[in-house]
Short mmCIF file of C-alpha atoms and ligand atoms in Angstrom, two decimals:
data_model
loop_
_atom_site.label_atom_id
_atom_site.label_comp_id
_atom_site.label_asym_id
_atom_site.label_seq_id
_atom_site.Cartn_x
_atom_site.Cartn_y
_atom_site.Cartn_z
CA MET A 1 -3.54 15.79 -23.44
CA GLU A 2 -1.91 18.07 -20.80
CA GLU A 3 1.58 17.56 -19.60
CA ARG A 4 3.61 18.50 -16.85
CA HIS A 5 7.46 17.74 -17.23
CA MET A 6 10.29 18.84 -15.03
CA ASP A 7 13.24 17.14 -16.56
CA LYS A 8 16.57 17.23 -14.80
CA ARG A 9 19.26 16.08 -17.15
CA GLU A 10 21.70 14.18 -14.79
CA PHE A 11 22.59 10.85 -14.07
CA LEU A 12 24.19 10.36 -10.70
CA LYS A 13 25.79 7.24 -9.47
CA THR A 14 25.60 7.56 -5.80
CA SER A 15 27.21 5.32 -3.20
CA GLY A 16 24.92 5.31 -0.31
CA ALA A 17 24.38 9.03 -0.78
CA MET A 18 21.28 10.75 0.50
CA LEU A 19 18.15 10.35 -1.65
CA ALA A 20 16.78 13.47 -3.27
CA SER A 21 16.01 16.07 -0.57
CA THR A 22 12.26 16.26 -0.93
CA LEU A 23 10.03 17.33 1.78
CA LEU A 24 9.18 13.73 2.41
CA SER A 25 12.70 12.82 3.17
CA LYS A 26 12.87 15.46 5.61
CA LEU A 27 9.97 14.16 7.43
CA THR A 28 10.89 10.45 7.49
CA PRO A 29 12.02 8.93 10.61
CA ALA A 30 14.89 7.01 9.05
CA GLN A 31 17.38 9.74 7.73
CA ILE A 32 19.50 8.21 5.16
CA THR A 33 23.37 8.79 5.62
CA ALA A 34 26.26 7.77 3.63
CA ASP A 35 26.84 4.78 5.75
CA SER A 36 23.33 3.52 6.11
CA ARG A 37 20.64 3.11 3.51
CA THR A 38 17.31 1.98 5.03
CA ASN A 39 13.64 1.92 4.20
CA TRP A 40 11.39 4.71 5.51
CA ALA A 41 10.67 3.05 8.73
CA GLY A 42 14.43 2.39 9.57
CA ASN A 43 13.78 -1.33 10.25
CA TYR A 44 15.52 -2.54 6.88
CA THR A 45 18.90 -1.90 5.85
CA TYR A 46 19.57 -2.40 2.15
CA SER A 47 22.16 -4.75 1.32
CA THR A 48 23.85 -2.44 -1.28
CA LYS A 49 25.12 1.07 -1.21
CA ASN A 50 24.81 1.42 -4.81
CA LEU A 51 21.97 3.48 -5.88
CA ASP A 52 21.68 4.69 -9.44
CA GLN A 53 19.49 8.06 -10.01
CA ALA A 54 17.97 7.78 -13.42
CA THR A 55 16.59 10.70 -15.42
CA SER A 56 15.64 9.11 -18.55
CA VAL A 57 14.74 5.71 -20.06
CA GLU A 58 18.34 6.00 -21.48
CA ASP A 59 19.69 5.93 -18.04
CA VAL A 60 17.51 2.91 -17.10
CA LEU A 61 18.60 1.04 -20.03
CA HIS A 62 22.19 1.72 -19.15
CA SER A 63 21.80 0.53 -15.45
CA VAL A 64 19.83 -2.52 -16.68
CA SER A 65 22.63 -3.55 -19.20
CA SER A 66 25.52 -2.68 -16.50
CA HIS A 67 24.41 -4.84 -13.56
CA SER A 68 23.88 -8.55 -13.09
CA HIS A 69 21.29 -7.87 -10.46
CA LEU A 70 19.21 -4.65 -10.06
CA LYS A 71 16.02 -3.52 -8.38
CA ALA A 72 13.91 -0.57 -8.59
CA LEU A 73 13.36 1.46 -5.42
CA GLY A 74 10.13 3.47 -4.97
CA ALA A 75 9.51 5.66 -1.89
CA ARG A 76 11.07 3.10 0.35
CA HIS A 77 7.89 2.60 2.36
CA SER A 78 7.81 -1.22 2.25
CA PHE A 79 8.82 -2.86 5.58
CA ASN A 80 10.48 -5.95 4.20
CA GLY A 81 13.30 -6.62 1.52
CA ILE A 82 11.02 -6.59 -1.34
CA ALA A 83 12.82 -3.69 -2.94
CA ASP A 84 16.33 -4.71 -1.95
CA SER A 85 19.31 -5.83 -4.13
CA ALA A 86 22.50 -7.35 -3.23
CA VAL A 87 24.29 -5.51 -6.20
CA ASP A 88 22.54 -2.42 -7.13
CA GLN A 89 19.14 -0.34 -6.67
CA ILE A 90 17.88 2.19 -9.14
CA SER A 91 15.69 5.17 -8.12
CA LEU A 92 13.26 6.83 -10.63
CA THR A 93 12.34 9.85 -8.58
CA HIS A 94 13.11 12.29 -11.31
CA PHE A 95 10.45 10.68 -13.42
CA ASP A 96 8.00 13.26 -12.35
CA GLN A 97 5.91 13.95 -15.58
CA ILE A 98 2.09 13.64 -15.18
CA GLU A 99 -0.03 13.55 -18.33
CA LEU A 100 -3.79 13.77 -17.98
CA ASP A 101 -6.01 12.58 -20.90
CA ALA A 102 -9.36 13.80 -19.95
CA LYS A 103 -11.13 12.34 -23.00
CA ALA A 104 -9.69 8.89 -22.35
CA ARG A 105 -10.20 9.55 -18.61
CA THR A 106 -6.67 8.21 -17.88
CA VAL A 107 -3.52 9.68 -16.25
CA THR A 108 -0.02 8.61 -17.15
CA VAL A 109 2.60 9.30 -14.60
CA GLY A 110 6.36 8.75 -14.44
CA ALA A 111 7.69 6.23 -12.07
CA GLY A 112 8.77 8.87 -9.38
CA VAL A 113 5.38 10.42 -8.96
CA THR A 114 3.74 9.86 -5.57
CA TYR A 115 0.09 9.76 -4.77
CA GLY A 116 0.62 13.13 -2.79
CA GLN A 117 1.83 14.74 -6.20
CA LEU A 118 -0.71 13.22 -8.27
CA ALA A 119 -3.85 13.90 -6.45
CA PRO A 120 -3.94 17.66 -6.16
CA TYR A 121 -2.98 17.75 -9.93
CA ILE A 122 -5.79 15.63 -11.28
CA ASP A 123 -8.21 17.23 -8.78
CA SER A 124 -7.52 20.72 -10.03
CA ARG A 125 -8.41 19.50 -13.54
CA GLY A 126 -11.60 17.75 -12.22
CA PHE A 127 -10.49 14.26 -11.76
CA ALA A 128 -9.76 11.65 -9.23
CA VAL A 129 -8.50 8.05 -8.60
CA HIS A 130 -10.85 5.61 -7.06
CA ASN A 131 -9.06 5.19 -3.75
CA LEU A 132 -5.94 6.05 -1.75
CA ALA A 133 -3.91 4.24 0.88
CA SER A 134 -3.63 5.59 4.51
CA LEU A 135 -1.00 7.83 3.39
CA PRO A 136 -0.13 9.81 0.14
CA HIS A 137 3.46 9.79 0.48
CA ILE A 138 4.09 6.34 -1.56
CA SER A 139 4.90 6.25 -5.26
CA VAL A 140 2.21 5.28 -7.52
CA VAL A 141 4.46 2.50 -9.26
CA GLY A 142 5.73 1.21 -5.93
CA ALA A 143 2.03 1.02 -4.57
CA CYS A 144 0.60 -0.65 -7.46
CA ALA A 145 3.54 -3.25 -7.62
CA THR A 146 2.56 -4.48 -4.17
CA ALA A 147 -1.24 -4.35 -4.26
CA THR A 148 -1.49 -1.34 -1.90
CA HIS A 149 -4.91 -0.71 -1.02
CA GLY A 150 -7.35 1.73 0.99
CA SER A 151 -10.72 0.44 2.28
CA GLY A 152 -14.25 0.14 0.86
CA ASN A 153 -16.40 -2.79 -0.12
CA ASN A 154 -16.48 -1.87 -3.73
CA ASN A 155 -12.95 -0.51 -4.18
CA GLY A 156 -10.52 -2.65 -5.46
CA ASN A 157 -6.93 -2.15 -4.34
CA LEU A 158 -4.93 0.72 -6.06
CA SER A 159 -3.48 -1.49 -8.66
CA THR A 160 -6.82 -2.26 -10.21
CA ALA A 161 -6.64 1.34 -11.79
CA VAL A 162 -3.73 0.34 -13.86
CA ARG A 163 -4.48 0.27 -17.65
CA ALA A 164 -0.65 0.17 -18.92
CA MET A 165 2.83 0.26 -17.85
CA GLU A 166 6.11 1.12 -19.79
CA ILE A 167 8.73 -1.17 -18.63
CA VAL A 168 12.44 -1.67 -19.35
CA THR A 169 12.97 -5.65 -19.35
CA ALA A 170 16.04 -7.64 -18.62
CA ASN A 171 17.15 -8.01 -22.14
CA GLY A 172 17.06 -4.11 -22.62
CA GLU A 173 13.70 -3.84 -24.31
CA VAL A 174 11.27 -1.06 -23.46
CA LEU A 175 7.85 -2.68 -23.59
CA ILE A 176 4.20 -1.60 -23.10
CA PHE A 177 2.44 -3.96 -20.95
CA SER A 178 -1.32 -3.61 -21.30
CA ARG A 179 -4.38 -5.69 -22.03
CA GLU A 180 -4.05 -4.82 -25.62
CA THR A 181 -0.41 -6.04 -25.81
CA LEU A 182 -0.61 -9.04 -23.28
CA GLY A 183 -4.35 -10.17 -23.23
CA ASP A 184 -5.13 -11.82 -19.91
CA ARG A 185 -1.22 -12.05 -19.03
CA PHE A 186 -1.47 -8.32 -18.19
CA GLN A 187 -3.22 -9.21 -14.97
CA GLY A 188 -0.15 -11.23 -13.93
CA THR A 189 2.17 -8.24 -14.62
CA VAL A 190 0.30 -5.35 -12.62
CA VAL A 191 1.18 -6.72 -9.10
CA GLY A 192 4.71 -7.34 -10.23
CA LEU A 193 6.73 -7.06 -6.84
CA GLY A 194 9.42 -5.12 -8.97
CA ALA A 195 10.44 -8.46 -10.49
CA LEU A 196 9.46 -8.06 -14.08
CA GLY A 197 11.75 -5.07 -14.94
CA VAL A 198 11.93 -1.44 -14.14
CA ILE A 199 8.64 0.44 -14.78
CA THR A 200 9.26 4.00 -16.19
CA LYS A 201 5.62 4.96 -16.46
CA VAL A 202 2.11 3.90 -15.64
CA THR A 203 -1.40 4.76 -17.08
CA LEU A 204 -4.15 4.88 -14.53
CA ASP A 205 -8.00 5.14 -14.88
CA VAL A 206 -9.49 8.30 -13.46
CA GLN A 207 -13.02 9.45 -12.81
CA PRO A 208 -14.61 12.80 -12.07
CA SER A 209 -13.55 14.32 -8.95
CA PHE A 210 -15.65 14.08 -5.94
CA GLN A 211 -16.10 15.65 -2.33
CA MET A 212 -16.12 13.58 0.77
CA THR A 213 -16.87 13.76 4.51
CA GLN A 214 -15.07 11.85 7.18
CA MET A 215 -16.65 10.95 10.57
CA VAL A 216 -15.08 9.26 13.48
CA TYR A 217 -16.85 7.32 16.29
CA GLU A 218 -15.50 5.73 19.43
CA GLU A 219 -15.97 2.58 21.28
CA LEU A 220 -17.64 0.17 19.02
CA SER A 221 -18.40 -3.23 20.62
CA PHE A 222 -17.25 -6.35 18.86
CA SER A 223 -20.70 -7.74 19.54
CA GLN A 224 -21.91 -5.08 17.11
CA LEU A 225 -19.41 -6.42 14.64
CA GLU A 226 -20.69 -9.95 15.08
CA HIS A 227 -24.21 -8.95 13.88
CA HIS A 228 -23.68 -5.92 11.64
CA LEU A 229 -20.06 -6.33 10.18
CA ASP A 230 -21.45 -6.07 6.60
CA ASP A 231 -23.68 -3.20 7.24
CA ILE A 232 -21.01 -1.38 9.15
CA PHE A 233 -18.40 -1.69 6.22
CA ALA A 234 -21.25 -0.64 3.94
CA SER A 235 -21.96 2.49 5.74
CA GLY A 236 -19.46 4.54 3.64
CA TYR A 237 -17.49 4.78 0.57
CA SER A 238 -14.43 3.56 2.72
CA VAL A 239 -14.63 2.38 6.38
CA SER A 240 -11.70 1.63 8.78
CA ILE A 241 -12.24 0.00 12.18
CA PHE A 242 -9.37 0.43 14.73
CA THR A 243 -8.86 -1.75 17.83
CA ASP A 244 -5.99 -2.26 20.52
CA TRP A 245 -7.80 -5.84 21.09
CA GLN A 246 -8.68 -4.79 24.70
CA ASN A 247 -12.23 -5.04 26.20
CA HIS A 248 -13.91 -6.77 22.91
CA ARG A 249 -14.23 -3.40 21.33
CA ALA A 250 -13.10 -1.23 18.47
CA THR A 251 -11.46 1.99 19.64
CA GLN A 252 -12.47 4.08 16.42
CA VAL A 253 -14.39 3.60 13.38
CA TRP A 254 -13.60 6.05 10.55
CA ILE A 255 -16.29 6.39 7.85
CA LYS A 256 -15.42 8.29 4.46
CA ARG A 257 -18.39 9.09 2.55
CA ARG A 258 -18.78 10.58 -0.87
CA VAL A 259 -20.95 13.71 -0.78
CA ASP A 260 -22.52 12.77 -4.00
CA GLN A 261 -23.74 9.34 -2.65
CA GLY A 262 -25.75 11.20 0.18
CA SER A 263 -23.40 11.99 3.05
CA HIS A 264 -25.83 13.27 5.52
CA ALA A 265 -24.89 11.40 8.74
CA ASP A 266 -26.27 13.35 11.78
CA PRO A 267 -23.04 14.52 13.45
CA LYS A 268 -24.51 13.90 16.88
CA ALA A 269 -26.08 10.44 16.22
CA ASP A 270 -24.61 7.21 17.63
CA PHE A 271 -23.29 4.53 15.16
CA TYR A 272 -24.27 1.04 16.27
CA GLY A 273 -23.63 2.15 20.02
CA ALA A 274 -20.46 4.00 19.18
CA LYS A 275 -20.20 7.72 20.13
CA PRO A 276 -19.29 10.38 17.42
CA ALA A 277 -15.93 11.91 18.36
CA THR A 278 -16.08 15.56 19.44
CA HIS A 279 -12.82 16.27 17.80
CA ASN A 280 -10.25 15.24 15.19
CA LEU A 281 -8.67 11.97 16.46
CA HIS A 282 -5.46 10.07 15.67
CA PRO A 283 -6.00 6.40 15.31
CA LEU A 284 -3.24 6.00 18.07
CA ALA A 285 -4.47 7.11 21.49
CA GLY A 286 -2.18 10.13 22.74
CA HIS A 287 -1.06 11.05 19.30
CA SER A 288 -1.87 14.56 18.13
CA ALA A 289 -4.45 14.56 15.31
CA GLU A 290 -2.39 17.42 13.47
CA ASN A 291 -1.11 14.97 10.90
CA CYS A 292 -4.49 13.34 10.30
CA THR A 293 -6.87 14.35 7.59
CA GLU A 294 -9.99 16.51 8.41
CA GLN A 295 -12.90 14.70 10.34
CA MET A 296 -16.13 15.90 11.79
CA GLY A 297 -18.17 15.58 8.74
CA ILE A 298 -16.54 18.71 6.96
CA PRO A 299 -16.68 18.24 3.40
CA GLY A 300 -13.40 18.49 1.33
CA PRO A 301 -11.75 17.02 -1.75
CA TRP A 302 -11.31 13.21 -1.98
CA TYR A 303 -7.64 13.26 -1.64
CA GLU A 304 -7.85 15.06 1.70
CA ARG A 305 -10.35 12.54 3.15
CA LEU A 306 -9.26 9.09 1.59
CA PRO A 307 -5.86 9.06 3.35
CA HIS A 308 -5.86 9.01 7.04
CA PHE A 309 -2.75 11.15 7.07
CA ARG A 310 -1.84 14.42 5.57
CA MET A 311 0.80 14.89 2.91
CA ASN A 312 3.33 17.17 4.58
CA PHE A 313 3.26 15.34 7.87
CA THR A 314 4.73 12.08 9.13
CA PRO A 315 2.13 9.41 8.65
CA SER A 316 1.09 6.97 11.27
CA SER A 317 3.61 6.85 14.24
CA GLY A 318 6.87 7.03 12.42
CA ALA A 319 8.97 4.44 14.13
CA GLU A 320 7.02 1.43 13.68
CA LEU A 321 6.55 -2.00 11.92
CA GLN A 322 3.42 -3.06 10.08
CA SER A 323 1.95 -6.47 9.10
CA GLU A 324 -1.24 -7.19 7.32
CA TYR A 325 -3.59 -10.20 6.35
CA PHE A 326 -6.26 -10.64 3.92
CA VAL A 327 -8.99 -13.01 4.80
CA PRO A 328 -12.34 -13.71 2.80
CA ARG A 329 -14.75 -10.85 3.75
CA GLU A 330 -17.47 -13.34 4.93
CA LYS A 331 -15.11 -14.99 7.38
CA GLY A 332 -14.10 -11.55 8.76
CA TYR A 333 -15.59 -11.68 11.92
CA ALA A 334 -14.43 -15.31 12.73
CA ALA A 335 -11.07 -14.28 12.03
CA ILE A 336 -11.13 -11.26 14.29
CA LEU A 337 -12.29 -13.50 17.15
CA ALA A 338 -9.50 -16.08 16.17
CA VAL A 339 -6.89 -13.29 16.75
CA GLU A 340 -8.55 -11.88 19.64
CA GLN A 341 -7.52 -14.98 21.47
CA LEU A 342 -3.84 -13.72 21.32
CA ARG A 343 -4.62 -10.29 22.49
CA ASP A 344 -2.15 -10.62 25.69
CA GLN A 345 0.76 -11.61 23.24
CA ILE A 346 -0.35 -8.91 20.64
CA THR A 347 -1.14 -5.83 22.86
CA PRO A 348 2.35 -5.10 24.54
CA HIS A 349 3.98 -4.71 21.17
CA LEU A 350 1.02 -3.15 19.15
CA PHE A 351 0.38 0.55 18.38
CA ILE A 352 -2.93 -0.17 16.85
CA THR A 353 -4.81 -2.74 14.56
CA GLU A 354 -7.00 -1.77 11.69
CA PHE A 355 -9.62 -3.78 9.70
CA ARG A 356 -10.52 -2.60 6.30
CA THR A 357 -12.42 -4.09 3.18
CA ILE A 358 -11.23 -4.48 -0.54
CA ALA A 359 -13.15 -5.65 -3.49
CA ALA A 360 -12.14 -8.74 -5.35
CA ASP A 361 -9.88 -8.30 -8.51
CA ASP A 362 -8.22 -10.57 -11.34
CA LEU A 363 -4.65 -9.49 -10.75
CA TRP A 364 -2.90 -12.90 -10.33
CA ILE A 365 -0.88 -12.37 -7.22
CA SER A 366 -3.10 -9.63 -5.66
CA PRO A 367 -4.12 -10.87 -2.14
CA CYS A 368 -7.58 -10.10 -3.32
CA TYR A 369 -7.45 -12.26 -6.23
CA GLN A 370 -10.97 -13.43 -6.87
CA ARG A 371 -11.85 -12.86 -3.16
CA GLN A 372 -14.02 -10.13 -1.64
CA SER A 373 -11.57 -9.36 1.33
CA MET A 374 -11.23 -7.96 4.67
CA THR A 375 -7.63 -7.18 6.16
CA LEU A 376 -6.32 -7.38 9.68
CA HIS A 377 -3.60 -4.82 9.87
CA PHE A 378 -1.03 -4.60 12.81
CA THR A 379 0.88 -1.36 13.32
CA TRP A 380 3.59 -2.61 15.69
CA LYS A 381 5.88 -0.78 17.96
CA PRO A 382 9.60 -1.13 16.56
CA GLN A 383 10.21 -4.26 18.67
CA TRP A 384 11.22 -6.78 15.64
CA PRO A 385 12.38 -9.52 17.97
CA ALA A 386 9.13 -9.65 20.02
CA VAL A 387 7.04 -9.04 16.80
CA LYS A 388 8.72 -11.79 14.93
CA LYS A 389 7.71 -14.18 17.67
CA VAL A 390 4.13 -13.15 17.65
CA LEU A 391 3.56 -13.07 13.77
CA PRO A 392 3.60 -17.18 13.53
CA LEU A 393 0.97 -17.23 16.27
CA ILE A 394 -1.22 -14.80 14.30
CA GLU A 395 -0.55 -16.66 10.94
CA GLU A 396 -1.50 -19.97 12.58
CA LYS A 397 -4.77 -18.49 13.83
CA LEU A 398 -5.56 -17.15 10.44
CA ALA A 399 -4.43 -20.22 8.44
CA PRO A 400 -7.93 -21.81 8.51
CA PHE A 401 -9.28 -18.74 6.84
CA GLY A 402 -6.95 -18.81 4.00
CA ALA A 403 -5.04 -15.65 5.02
CA ARG A 404 -2.91 -14.02 2.32
CA PRO A 405 -0.08 -11.62 3.75
CA HIS A 406 0.33 -8.05 2.37
CA TRP A 407 3.61 -8.43 0.14
CA ALA A 408 5.24 -5.16 1.52
CA LYS A 409 4.73 -5.87 5.18
CA LEU A 410 6.30 -8.07 7.53
CA PHE A 411 5.27 -11.78 7.44
CA THR A 412 6.78 -15.03 8.53
CA MET A 413 4.53 -17.41 6.54
CA PRO A 414 6.43 -20.26 4.84
CA SER A 415 6.72 -20.18 1.01
CA ALA A 416 4.84 -23.42 0.73
CA ARG A 417 1.73 -21.79 2.40
CA LEU A 418 2.23 -18.77 0.17
CA ARG A 419 2.08 -21.17 -2.84
CA SER A 420 -1.26 -22.73 -1.60
CA GLU A 421 -2.74 -19.34 -0.93
CA TYR A 422 -1.67 -17.45 -4.06
CA THR A 423 -3.07 -19.94 -6.58
CA LYS A 424 -1.62 -18.15 -9.58
CA LEU A 425 1.93 -17.95 -8.33
CA SER A 426 3.22 -20.68 -10.74
CA ALA A 427 1.60 -18.71 -13.64
CA TYR A 428 3.37 -15.61 -12.33
CA GLN A 429 6.69 -17.57 -12.24
CA GLY A 430 6.18 -18.23 -15.95
CA LEU A 431 6.01 -14.54 -16.63
CA LEU A 432 9.16 -14.01 -14.78
CA ALA A 433 10.88 -16.68 -16.61
CA GLN A 434 9.84 -15.06 -19.85
CA TYR A 435 10.75 -11.50 -19.04
CA ASP A 436 13.65 -12.20 -16.68
CA PRO A 437 15.12 -15.62 -17.60
CA ASN A 438 18.39 -15.02 -15.82
CA GLY A 439 16.83 -13.46 -12.74
CA LYS A 440 18.29 -9.78 -13.03
CA PHE A 441 15.43 -8.62 -10.91
CA ARG A 442 15.37 -11.43 -8.56
CA ASN A 443 16.43 -10.69 -4.87
CA THR A 444 16.47 -12.80 -1.73
CA PHE A 445 12.62 -11.75 -1.06
CA ILE A 446 11.47 -13.16 -4.33
CA ASP A 447 13.82 -16.23 -4.15
CA ARG A 448 12.30 -17.02 -0.69
CA ASN A 449 8.70 -16.17 -1.21
CA ILE A 450 8.11 -16.81 -4.85
CA TYR A 451 10.58 -19.68 -5.53
CA GLY A 452 10.74 -21.25 -1.99
CA ILE A 453 14.55 -21.18 -2.00
C1 FAD B 1 3.17 4.65 7.23
C2 FAD B 1 2.87 3.59 6.16
C3 FAD B 1 1.53 3.47 6.02
C4 FAD B 1 1.06 2.53 4.90
N1 FAD B 1 -0.43 2.48 4.60
C5 FAD B 1 -0.56 1.50 3.63
C6 FAD B 1 -2.07 1.34 3.38
O1 FAD B 1 -2.91 2.11 3.92
N2 FAD B 1 -2.34 0.26 2.45
C7 FAD B 1 -1.47 -0.45 1.97
O2 FAD B 1 -1.63 -1.40 1.29
N3 FAD B 1 -0.01 -0.29 2.26
C8 FAD B 1 0.29 0.63 3.05
N4 FAD B 1 1.64 0.64 3.33
C9 FAD B 1 2.60 -0.03 2.62
C10 FAD B 1 2.86 0.73 1.10
O3 FAD B 1 1.92 1.00 0.59
C11 FAD B 1 3.78 -0.32 0.41
O4 FAD B 1 4.99 -0.71 0.89
C12 FAD B 1 4.23 0.35 -1.01
O5 FAD B 1 4.72 -0.79 -1.77
C13 FAD B 1 5.09 1.48 -0.86
O6 FAD B 1 5.43 1.95 -2.15
P1 FAD B 1 7.07 2.80 -2.35
O7 FAD B 1 6.69 3.67 -3.33
O8 FAD B 1 7.50 3.10 -1.12
O9 FAD B 1 7.71 1.50 -2.92
P2 FAD B 1 8.95 0.72 -2.40
O10 FAD B 1 8.73 0.25 -1.04
O11 FAD B 1 10.13 1.61 -2.51
O12 FAD B 1 8.94 -0.48 -3.44
C14 FAD B 1 8.04 -1.52 -3.26
C15 FAD B 1 8.06 -2.41 -4.42
O13 FAD B 1 7.84 -1.69 -5.74
C16 FAD B 1 8.86 -2.06 -6.50
N5 FAD B 1 9.13 -0.80 -7.34
C17 FAD B 1 9.08 0.37 -6.99
N6 FAD B 1 9.46 1.16 -8.07
C18 FAD B 1 9.50 0.58 -9.15
C19 FAD B 1 9.89 0.71 -10.46
N7 FAD B 1 10.05 1.85 -11.00
N8 FAD B 1 9.68 -0.32 -11.28
C20 FAD B 1 9.54 -1.52 -10.93
N9 FAD B 1 9.18 -1.77 -9.58
C21 FAD B 1 9.29 -0.76 -8.63
C22 FAD B 1 10.14 -2.32 -5.81
O14 FAD B 1 10.99 -3.05 -6.42
C23 FAD B 1 9.43 -2.94 -4.81
O15 FAD B 1 9.20 -4.32 -5.10
C24 FAD B 1 2.12 1.73 4.17
C25 FAD B 1 3.41 1.84 4.50
C26 FAD B 1 3.77 2.99 5.40
C27 FAD B 1 5.19 3.09 5.75
#
């Protein structure tokens, strides 16, 4: 077993102080100041100025026993109040150990590790994780707690790689959650929304490293999606389709192929009538492709092709909002047509929409629970009053398809609807009652969306 450990023995109680001065925080649009503590996008201000910086499990135990309410904070990339607390938050940024077990094909990472830190480390030792989100800046633990996903018909969301978690629960126990310790209930804990306790480390499955290419095509007619949606999403290991909802067409298609699966697309050939891009593109028209991963069919490591955005640059637009809804994959085209009817309400406030696919899983409150899924994602301009009016319209259009919202993005769906779409929600409530009977890790987001309060 190989281990990388940088232990900083300090336990800082900050009061709205700046988070650790990482490269990432230098690049974030929302600078954290002593007076204002916000999420990455700057659209959400946390309700408390108290942020414990833990460097050891003992520190975490101390925080858990000292506060009536506590919430773990990851890399702050969620767009809603999921990571908020009225009393106290705890950051585990300093939990930066990475332990690769090549024989078991697993890697165990501290709760502060981001995919951007994990990926080059395991790749240099011959391993990969099965997929990545559009950006590498997010923490592994925070991403897995919210069922964060990339794309690919056969790729489960990132949480499906979780084999075990070490967690500090409300009564001060340090437990290992795994299939071995919990049986089937483990599937209820992985997408945990930070409500079961403070996770200190997580073990993920890894596989042999692989090379990939990325090709981008422009102007794909929706009528091609009508007849070939499955083929188009099956044309690569990971496929993303972007649209601005204008002119009944997709603006771009990004196809990420594994070289070991025969990545030999002719760079000059059309793709269902869409034209191959002649240079690297950003999904947002007019944005420089400098912060995007390499395209044009040039082979490279998996972690430099699976995300759309490169590590040391601002991902996406920066000042933005995001929403995303999961529908059954076989209803994907019908769902696209339903939302297209709202294009005149959507487009003025939209940077871009993206469609992706995710494999079904068995994680209780994953949006892909027992359902092959397609997502309709919206990167919005930072215009919340207007976006807040459009979301209920989109949710109404998608209701007949049984849409489930992304937990970490913006939605307005009433909790009653969430309960009917997330069929294992009451079983998940049972886990919360067992591990957090007095609601130490509950916050307004959990009260509203899980308990309907
Ligand atoms: C530009 C941008 C692009 C994005 N792209 C994608 C994408 O491609 N696909 C996608 O699915 N999502 C995407 N997201 C959403 C993002 O993946 C989620 O918001 C994810 O949860 C962020 O992880 P984080 O580390 O920032 O966690 P945070 O937002 O800080 O926290 C998220 C949740 O994890 C919990 N948590 C964090 N650490 C711990 C811990 N140690 N113990 C217990 N609970 C913990 C928190 O309490 C909270 O409930 C994107 C977001 C942004 C800003």
